[in-house]
Amino acid sequence: MGIFSAINTSATGLSAQRLRMDVVSNNIANATTTRNSNGDGPFRRDRVIMTPINLRTRWRSPVYPFGIAPGEGRGVKVMKIEKDMSPLRLVYDPTHPDSIKIGDKKGYVEMPNINIVTEMTDMITASRSYEANVQMINGSKAMINKAIEIGRA
Amino acid sequence: MSIFIQSEPNFYNSGRPYPLNLKGDIVNVNQSDSRHYKDISMPAPNDNIAGSFGDVFNKALEKVNEEQIHADELTQQMAIDPDSVDVHEVMIAAEKARLSITFTKTIADGVVRAYKELTSLR
């Protein structure tokens, strides 16, 4: 716990929200991509899975191993970027080169499972969370500045 | 790495392995809190013992200088290759450097003020 620990914690949040923004923009850019890089179907929506950082795990009692206190936490980190495997959107377009050639779905094209409205709300959430973290940094900065004023007569 | 205790055949176990056959990984306890061992008086590490106020102040100034250098490096990196660094990292480094130097300057001002008050004792 130092004077900058709150700022460092908020900085992890800022990085995580930046990454979320990147993922959302990638989703929107690929909203009509019908071939992924493996060539086995359309693009699927990415989403960010986050997990907390706890550096200072401490024991409440050395003889009671279930009493692990997680400490005050050190922020958030992105665990992985996961593919959303929800069902794909079907659009009827028989002239499309990626349309389904056989079966009862003949003539349909599998489009990515990306809803632009969902992505926009995600984008707004990410930018608001970023703003909240910036506010947090400004708050801790104001606190440190006040602490420095103690020394000034 | 795993440990496996194979006993020597002797009078007590007649060659059988120990009842507790230890297998598995050796895990170090890498996180511990010094407050669990409050009763034991540990000697303080040497680098926390400062000779004089001047030493303390010089050390603090070195750390503050490191912060400034770090902020400078990040700013230059931002100018050269903007994709390699986040904007908020640069701003946070600059703010940390500014706060550190303000804090150190406040301490130094206090010392100078105390010195002036002492020299004007008459």
Short mmCIF file of C-alpha atoms in Angstrom, two decimals:
data_model
loop_
_atom_site.label_atom_id
_atom_site.label_comp_id
_atom_site.label_asym_id
_atom_site.label_seq_id
_atom_site.Cartn_x
_atom_site.Cartn_y
_atom_site.Cartn_z
CA MET A 1 0.00 0.00 0.00
CA GLY A 2 1.70 3.14 -1.19
CA ILE A 3 0.47 6.59 -1.95
CA PHE A 4 -0.04 5.66 -5.59
CA SER A 5 -1.79 2.31 -5.01
CA ALA A 6 -5.26 3.67 -5.77
CA ILE A 7 -3.91 5.24 -8.95
CA ASN A 8 -2.24 1.98 -9.97
CA THR A 9 -5.48 0.07 -9.34
CA SER A 10 -7.44 2.51 -11.47
CA ALA A 11 -4.80 2.26 -14.19
CA THR A 12 -5.51 -1.47 -14.52
CA GLY A 13 -9.18 -0.58 -14.96
CA LEU A 14 -8.30 1.95 -17.63
CA SER A 15 -6.25 -0.62 -19.55
CA ALA A 16 -9.01 -3.22 -19.29
CA GLN A 17 -11.65 -0.82 -20.58
CA ARG A 18 -9.37 0.24 -23.42
CA LEU A 19 -9.04 -3.40 -24.43
CA ARG A 20 -12.80 -3.85 -24.19
CA MET A 21 -13.22 -0.87 -26.52
CA ASP A 22 -10.77 -2.46 -28.99
CA VAL A 23 -12.73 -5.71 -28.90
CA VAL A 24 -16.04 -3.91 -29.46
CA SER A 25 -14.63 -2.01 -32.41
CA ASN A 26 -13.33 -5.27 -33.86
CA ASN A 27 -16.82 -6.78 -33.45
CA ILE A 28 -18.48 -3.86 -35.22
CA ALA A 29 -15.90 -3.89 -37.99
CA ASN A 30 -16.58 -7.59 -38.55
CA ALA A 31 -20.38 -7.34 -38.27
CA THR A 32 -20.84 -8.67 -41.83
CA THR A 33 -17.76 -10.90 -42.11
CA THR A 34 -18.84 -14.28 -43.48
CA ARG A 35 -15.42 -15.95 -43.42
CA ASN A 36 -13.22 -16.21 -40.34
CA SER A 37 -9.47 -16.71 -40.50
CA ASN A 38 -9.82 -20.50 -40.20
CA GLY A 39 -12.21 -20.57 -43.15
CA ASP A 40 -14.80 -22.73 -41.31
CA GLY A 41 -17.65 -20.29 -40.92
CA PRO A 42 -18.48 -16.66 -40.26
CA PHE A 43 -16.84 -14.40 -37.71
CA ARG A 44 -18.09 -14.90 -34.17
CA ARG A 45 -18.49 -12.20 -31.59
CA ASP A 46 -15.58 -11.68 -29.16
CA ARG A 47 -16.11 -10.83 -25.56
CA VAL A 48 -13.71 -9.95 -22.77
CA ILE A 49 -13.53 -12.03 -19.61
CA MET A 50 -12.06 -10.13 -16.66
CA THR A 51 -10.76 -11.31 -13.30
CA PRO A 52 -9.53 -9.42 -10.22
CA ILE A 53 -5.88 -9.13 -9.23
CA ASN A 54 -5.11 -10.04 -5.62
CA LEU A 55 -1.43 -9.74 -4.89
CA ARG A 56 -1.45 -9.66 -1.14
CA THR A 57 -3.15 -12.85 -0.03
CA ARG A 58 -2.67 -13.05 3.69
CA TRP A 59 -3.69 -15.52 6.32
CA ARG A 60 -6.04 -14.51 9.07
CA SER A 61 -4.55 -17.27 11.21
CA PRO A 62 -1.60 -19.53 10.47
CA VAL A 63 -3.38 -22.56 11.93
CA TYR A 64 -6.71 -22.04 10.16
CA PRO A 65 -6.09 -22.46 6.45
CA PHE A 66 -9.62 -21.52 5.39
CA GLY A 67 -9.19 -18.05 6.76
CA ILE A 68 -7.46 -16.58 3.73
CA ALA A 69 -8.14 -12.88 3.55
CA PRO A 70 -7.80 -11.68 -0.02
CA GLY A 71 -6.46 -8.28 0.94
CA GLU A 72 -7.65 -5.05 -0.60
CA GLY A 73 -7.12 -6.06 -4.23
CA ARG A 74 -4.90 -4.63 -6.90
CA GLY A 75 -7.30 -4.06 -9.75
CA VAL A 76 -8.53 -6.02 -12.73
CA LYS A 77 -6.88 -8.01 -15.46
CA VAL A 78 -8.24 -9.50 -18.64
CA MET A 79 -8.23 -13.27 -18.35
CA LYS A 80 -9.07 -14.03 -21.96
CA ILE A 81 -10.98 -12.90 -25.00
CA GLU A 82 -13.64 -15.51 -25.58
CA LYS A 83 -15.72 -16.31 -28.64
CA ASP A 84 -19.46 -15.98 -28.21
CA MET A 85 -20.89 -19.30 -29.48
CA SER A 86 -24.55 -18.17 -29.58
CA PRO A 87 -26.51 -19.07 -32.76
CA LEU A 88 -25.63 -17.29 -35.98
CA ARG A 89 -27.91 -15.06 -38.02
CA LEU A 90 -29.25 -16.52 -41.29
CA VAL A 91 -29.81 -14.24 -44.26
CA TYR A 92 -31.30 -15.47 -47.54
CA ASP A 93 -28.89 -14.61 -50.35
CA PRO A 94 -28.43 -17.50 -52.84
CA THR A 95 -25.94 -15.61 -55.01
CA HIS A 96 -23.51 -15.12 -52.14
CA PRO A 97 -20.34 -17.27 -52.55
CA ASP A 98 -20.57 -18.38 -48.89
CA SER A 99 -24.23 -19.40 -49.04
CA ILE A 100 -25.22 -22.92 -47.92
CA LYS A 101 -25.36 -25.16 -50.98
CA ILE A 102 -27.16 -28.26 -49.67
CA GLY A 103 -29.83 -29.17 -47.15
CA ASP A 104 -32.98 -27.40 -46.05
CA LYS A 105 -31.04 -24.18 -45.37
CA LYS A 106 -30.05 -23.97 -49.06
CA GLY A 107 -29.53 -20.41 -50.20
CA TYR A 108 -29.03 -18.95 -46.74
CA VAL A 109 -25.81 -17.21 -45.64
CA GLU A 110 -24.58 -17.53 -42.07
CA MET A 111 -23.88 -14.03 -40.78
CA PRO A 112 -21.97 -13.25 -37.54
CA ASN A 113 -23.90 -13.32 -34.25
CA ILE A 114 -23.23 -9.62 -33.76
CA ASN A 115 -26.01 -7.26 -32.83
CA ILE A 116 -24.96 -3.67 -33.50
CA VAL A 117 -27.20 -2.39 -30.69
CA THR A 118 -25.53 -4.69 -28.15
CA GLU A 119 -22.12 -3.56 -29.35
CA MET A 120 -23.10 0.10 -29.04
CA THR A 121 -24.30 -0.40 -25.47
CA ASP A 122 -21.06 -2.24 -24.74
CA MET A 123 -19.13 0.67 -26.20
CA ILE A 124 -21.01 3.17 -24.04
CA THR A 125 -20.47 0.99 -20.95
CA ALA A 126 -16.74 0.77 -21.67
CA SER A 127 -16.34 4.51 -22.16
CA ARG A 128 -18.36 5.29 -19.03
CA SER A 129 -16.27 2.82 -17.00
CA TYR A 130 -13.16 4.50 -18.38
CA GLU A 131 -14.54 7.85 -17.24
CA ALA A 132 -15.27 6.42 -13.79
CA ASN A 133 -11.69 5.20 -13.46
CA VAL A 134 -10.36 8.60 -14.55
CA GLN A 135 -12.57 10.22 -11.91
CA MET A 136 -11.14 7.80 -9.38
CA ILE A 137 -7.58 8.82 -10.34
CA ASN A 138 -8.48 12.50 -10.06
CA GLY A 139 -10.00 11.85 -6.65
CA SER A 140 -6.88 10.14 -5.33
CA LYS A 141 -4.76 12.92 -6.84
CA ALA A 142 -6.82 15.51 -4.99
CA MET A 143 -6.30 13.47 -1.80
CA ILE A 144 -2.51 13.44 -2.26
CA ASN A 145 -2.51 17.17 -3.01
CA LYS A 146 -4.46 17.77 0.21
CA ALA A 147 -1.92 15.65 2.09
CA ILE A 148 0.90 17.79 0.70
CA GLU A 149 -0.92 20.87 1.98
CA ILE A 150 -0.42 19.57 5.52
CA GLY A 151 3.23 20.54 5.29
CA ARG A 152 2.57 24.06 4.11
CA ALA A 153 1.96 26.54 6.83
CA MET B 1 9.66 -32.23 -9.30
CA SER B 2 8.38 -34.94 -7.00
CA ILE B 3 9.73 -36.56 -3.90
CA PHE B 4 9.33 -40.24 -3.23
CA ILE B 5 10.55 -41.70 -0.01
CA GLN B 6 11.79 -45.23 -0.50
CA SER B 7 12.81 -46.67 2.80
CA GLU B 8 15.84 -48.84 3.36
CA PRO B 9 14.90 -52.31 4.61
CA ASN B 10 15.54 -52.32 8.33
CA PHE B 11 14.25 -53.84 11.58
CA TYR B 12 11.11 -51.70 11.84
CA ASN B 13 9.54 -51.86 8.41
CA SER B 14 11.11 -55.01 6.99
CA GLY B 15 11.50 -53.44 3.60
CA ARG B 16 8.00 -52.05 3.10
CA PRO B 17 7.70 -48.37 2.20
CA TYR B 18 6.71 -45.88 4.84
CA PRO B 19 2.96 -45.66 5.48
CA LEU B 20 3.08 -42.04 4.42
CA ASN B 21 4.41 -42.21 0.89
CA LEU B 22 4.96 -38.61 -0.02
CA LYS B 23 4.37 -37.78 -3.65
CA GLY B 24 3.78 -34.49 -5.37
CA ASP B 25 5.19 -31.08 -5.90
CA ILE B 26 7.11 -29.07 -3.36
CA VAL B 27 5.28 -25.80 -2.99
CA ASN B 28 6.90 -22.87 -1.31
CA VAL B 29 4.83 -20.51 0.77
CA ASN B 30 5.57 -17.44 -1.26
CA GLN B 31 3.22 -15.03 0.44
CA SER B 32 3.48 -14.38 4.13
CA ASP B 33 2.71 -11.46 6.32
CA SER B 34 5.29 -10.14 8.73
CA ARG B 35 2.56 -9.44 11.24
CA HIS B 36 2.15 -13.14 11.95
CA TYR B 37 5.51 -13.19 13.62
CA LYS B 38 5.09 -10.13 15.76
CA ASP B 39 6.77 -11.60 18.83
CA ILE B 40 9.97 -12.45 17.04
CA SER B 41 12.11 -9.36 16.74
CA MET B 42 13.60 -9.43 13.28
CA PRO B 43 16.65 -7.29 12.58
CA ALA B 44 15.78 -4.47 10.23
CA PRO B 45 17.41 -4.71 6.82
CA ASN B 46 20.35 -2.45 6.39
CA ASP B 47 19.00 -0.36 3.55
CA ASN B 48 16.29 1.09 5.77
CA ILE B 49 18.82 2.58 8.15
CA ALA B 50 19.72 6.02 6.97
CA GLY B 51 22.71 7.89 8.30
CA SER B 52 21.52 11.43 8.18
CA PHE B 53 18.75 13.54 6.80
CA GLY B 54 20.96 14.28 3.82
CA ASP B 55 21.17 10.57 2.93
CA VAL B 56 17.42 10.16 3.23
CA PHE B 57 16.83 13.21 1.12
CA ASN B 58 19.31 12.12 -1.53
CA LYS B 59 17.63 8.72 -1.78
CA ALA B 60 14.21 10.35 -2.09
CA LEU B 61 15.53 12.67 -4.78
CA GLU B 62 16.93 9.73 -6.72
CA LYS B 63 13.54 8.02 -6.67
CA VAL B 64 11.79 11.20 -7.74
CA ASN B 65 14.32 11.57 -10.55
CA GLU B 66 13.55 8.02 -11.67
CA GLU B 67 9.87 8.90 -11.88
CA GLN B 68 10.69 11.94 -14.00
CA ILE B 69 12.89 9.90 -16.31
CA HIS B 70 10.17 7.26 -16.67
CA ALA B 71 7.59 9.91 -17.54
CA ASP B 72 9.98 11.46 -20.04
CA GLU B 73 10.64 8.11 -21.69
CA LEU B 74 6.93 7.39 -21.99
CA THR B 75 6.30 10.83 -23.50
CA GLN B 76 9.02 10.30 -26.08
CA GLN B 77 7.65 6.85 -26.88
CA MET B 78 4.22 8.39 -27.34
CA ALA B 79 5.70 10.84 -29.85
CA ILE B 80 7.73 8.22 -31.71
CA ASP B 81 5.38 5.23 -31.70
CA PRO B 82 1.88 6.08 -30.44
CA ASP B 83 0.57 2.52 -30.82
CA SER B 84 3.07 1.05 -28.40
CA VAL B 85 1.87 2.88 -25.32
CA ASP B 86 -1.47 3.81 -23.79
CA VAL B 87 -2.42 7.45 -23.36
CA HIS B 88 -3.45 7.01 -19.77
CA GLU B 89 -0.11 5.40 -18.90
CA VAL B 90 1.73 8.50 -20.10
CA MET B 91 -0.59 10.84 -18.24
CA ILE B 92 -0.44 8.79 -15.04
CA ALA B 93 3.37 8.65 -15.15
CA ALA B 94 3.53 12.42 -15.64
CA GLU B 95 1.11 13.00 -12.76
CA LYS B 96 3.03 10.64 -10.49
CA ALA B 97 6.25 12.48 -11.30
CA ARG B 98 4.62 15.85 -10.62
CA LEU B 99 3.11 14.72 -7.31
CA SER B 100 6.40 13.16 -6.19
CA ILE B 101 8.39 16.27 -6.92
CA THR B 102 5.79 18.48 -5.21
CA PHE B 103 5.95 16.28 -2.15
CA THR B 104 9.75 16.30 -2.03
CA LYS B 105 9.86 20.04 -2.60
CA THR B 106 7.45 20.58 0.29
CA ILE B 107 9.74 18.61 2.58
CA ALA B 108 12.80 20.52 1.36
CA ASP B 109 11.03 23.85 1.82
CA GLY B 110 10.19 22.86 5.38
CA VAL B 111 13.83 22.07 6.13
CA VAL B 112 15.04 25.32 4.59
CA ARG B 113 12.44 27.25 6.59
CA ALA B 114 13.55 25.55 9.79
CA TYR B 115 17.19 26.37 8.97
CA LYS B 116 16.33 30.02 8.35
CA GLU B 117 14.45 30.23 11.61
CA LEU B 118 17.45 28.78 13.42
CA THR B 119 19.91 31.19 11.78
CA SER B 120 17.77 34.18 12.67
CA LEU B 121 17.74 33.38 16.38
CA ARG B 122 18.73 36.62 18.00
#
